[in-house]
C-alpha positions as semicolon CSV with decimal commas, in nm:
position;residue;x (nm);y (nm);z (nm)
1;X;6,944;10,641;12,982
2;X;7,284;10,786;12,985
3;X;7,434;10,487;13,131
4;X;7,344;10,259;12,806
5;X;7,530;10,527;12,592
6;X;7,820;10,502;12,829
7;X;7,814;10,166;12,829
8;X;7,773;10,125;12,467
9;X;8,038;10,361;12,378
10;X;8,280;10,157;12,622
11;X;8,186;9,879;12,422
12;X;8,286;10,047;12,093
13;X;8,602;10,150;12,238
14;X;8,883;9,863;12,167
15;X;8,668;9,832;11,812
16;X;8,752;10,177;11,702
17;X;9,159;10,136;11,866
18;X;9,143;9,803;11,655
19;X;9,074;10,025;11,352
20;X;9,270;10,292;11,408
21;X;9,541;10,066;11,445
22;X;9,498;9,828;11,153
23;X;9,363;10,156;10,926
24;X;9,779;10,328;11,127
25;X;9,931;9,982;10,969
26;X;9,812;10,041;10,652
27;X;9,912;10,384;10,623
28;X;10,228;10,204;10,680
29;X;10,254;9,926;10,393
30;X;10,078;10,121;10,139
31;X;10,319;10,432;10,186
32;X;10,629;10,113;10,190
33;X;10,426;9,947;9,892
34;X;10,430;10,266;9,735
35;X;10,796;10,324;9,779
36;X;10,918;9,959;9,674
37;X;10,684;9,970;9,351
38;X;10,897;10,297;9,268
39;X;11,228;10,105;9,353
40;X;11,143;9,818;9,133
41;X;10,898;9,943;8,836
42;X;10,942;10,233;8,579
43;X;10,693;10,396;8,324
44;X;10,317;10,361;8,366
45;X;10,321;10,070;8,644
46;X;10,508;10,306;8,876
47;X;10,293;10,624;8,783
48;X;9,952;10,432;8,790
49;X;10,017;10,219;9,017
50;X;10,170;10,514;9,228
51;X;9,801;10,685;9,160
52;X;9,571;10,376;9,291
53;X;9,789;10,382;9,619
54;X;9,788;10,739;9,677
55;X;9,402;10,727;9,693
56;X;9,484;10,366;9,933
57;X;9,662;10,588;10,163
58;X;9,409;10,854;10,169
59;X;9,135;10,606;10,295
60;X;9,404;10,426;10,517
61;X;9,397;10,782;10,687
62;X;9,053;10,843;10,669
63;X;8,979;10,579;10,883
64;X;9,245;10,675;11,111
65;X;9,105;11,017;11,167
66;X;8,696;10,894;11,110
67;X;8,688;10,521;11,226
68;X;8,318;10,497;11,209
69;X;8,286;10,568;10,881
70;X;8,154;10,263;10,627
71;X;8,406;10,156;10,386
72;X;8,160;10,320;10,081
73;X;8,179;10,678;10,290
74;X;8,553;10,633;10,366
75;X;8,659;10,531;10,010
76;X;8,436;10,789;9,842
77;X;8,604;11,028;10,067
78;X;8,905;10,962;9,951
79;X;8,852;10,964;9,589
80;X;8,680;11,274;9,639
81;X;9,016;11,419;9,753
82;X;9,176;11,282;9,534
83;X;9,040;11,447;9,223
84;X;9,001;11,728;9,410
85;X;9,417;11,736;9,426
86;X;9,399;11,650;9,064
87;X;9,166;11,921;8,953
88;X;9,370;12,158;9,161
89;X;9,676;12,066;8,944
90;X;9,463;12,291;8,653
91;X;9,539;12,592;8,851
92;X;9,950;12,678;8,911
93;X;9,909;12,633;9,333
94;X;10,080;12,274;9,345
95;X;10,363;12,359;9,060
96;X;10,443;12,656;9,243
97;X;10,406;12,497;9,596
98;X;10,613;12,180;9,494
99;X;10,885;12,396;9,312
100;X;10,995;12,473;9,700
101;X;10,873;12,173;9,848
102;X;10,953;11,815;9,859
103;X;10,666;11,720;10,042
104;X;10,420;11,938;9,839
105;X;10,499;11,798;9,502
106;X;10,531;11,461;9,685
107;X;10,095;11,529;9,829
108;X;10,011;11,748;9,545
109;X;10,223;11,694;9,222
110;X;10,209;11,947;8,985
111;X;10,068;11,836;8,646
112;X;9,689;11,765;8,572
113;X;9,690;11,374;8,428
114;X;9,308;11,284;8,342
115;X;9,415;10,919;8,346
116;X;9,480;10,989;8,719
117;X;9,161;10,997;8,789
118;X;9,081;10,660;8,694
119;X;9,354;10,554;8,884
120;X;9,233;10,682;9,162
121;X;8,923;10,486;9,131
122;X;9,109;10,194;9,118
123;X;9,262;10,258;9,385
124;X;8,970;10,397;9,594
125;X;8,748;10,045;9,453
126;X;9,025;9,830;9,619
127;X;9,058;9,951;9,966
128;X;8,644;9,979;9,975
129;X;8,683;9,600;9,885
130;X;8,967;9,489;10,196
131;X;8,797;9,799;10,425
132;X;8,500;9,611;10,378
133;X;8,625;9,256;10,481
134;X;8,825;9,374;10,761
135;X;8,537;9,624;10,889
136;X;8,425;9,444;11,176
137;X;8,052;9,329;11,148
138;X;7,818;9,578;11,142
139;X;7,984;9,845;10,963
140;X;7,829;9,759;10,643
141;X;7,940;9,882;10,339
142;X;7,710;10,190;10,267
């Protein structure tokens, strides 16, 4: 019996690389998307639109660290972070934390926004919708 588990797992093998490398791609053009709508938008289309694509890059990484998750576990995992940043910008932590840090304020920003959070399920709706039609067969989407 242990041979069919070895053999099915070195079948699974180039299908999680595959998604570890699209989902490592991804990272990539949603953190570059993310930069070049800040370089050529202002006002609520760079915020918001800033928002939906941090919770992009969340599942992006997700899938890079938990390949064989479905595309409904990945993106509700990272909308649950999401607001769970969010929320935390109630408490003083991330203000305090990104008054020293570039990257904290840059992961954790430092003012609660409750339209965020509807951004971020924007944002978190999207990638389930292209994680689901690049997911190769049989991942399903629950």
């Amino acid at each position: 019996m242990p041979r069919c588990r070895d053999a099915a797992a070195s079948a699974a093998a180039p299908d999680l690389r595959r998604t570890r490398l699209v989902a490592a791609a991804a990272a990539a053009a949603t953190v570059g998307a993310g930069l070049g709508l800040r370089a050529v938008t202002a006002g609520s289309t760079a915020k918001y639109g800033g928002d939906a694509l941090y919770t992009v890059l969340l599942l992006t990484l997700v899938v890079l660290v938990a390949p064989r998750l479905t595309p409904l576990r990945a993106a509700g995992t990272a909308l649950a972070a999401s607001w769970a940043v969010e929320f935390l910008q109630l408490t003083d932590v991330p203000a305090e934390l990104s008054r020293h840090s570039t990257a904290a304020r840059l992961v954790l920003g430092s003012t609660f926004n409750a339209p965020d959070l509807f951004w971020y399920a924007v944002g978190a709706a999207v990638a389930w919708l292209v994680h689901t039609a690049l997911a190769p067969s049989g991942a399903g989407s629950g």
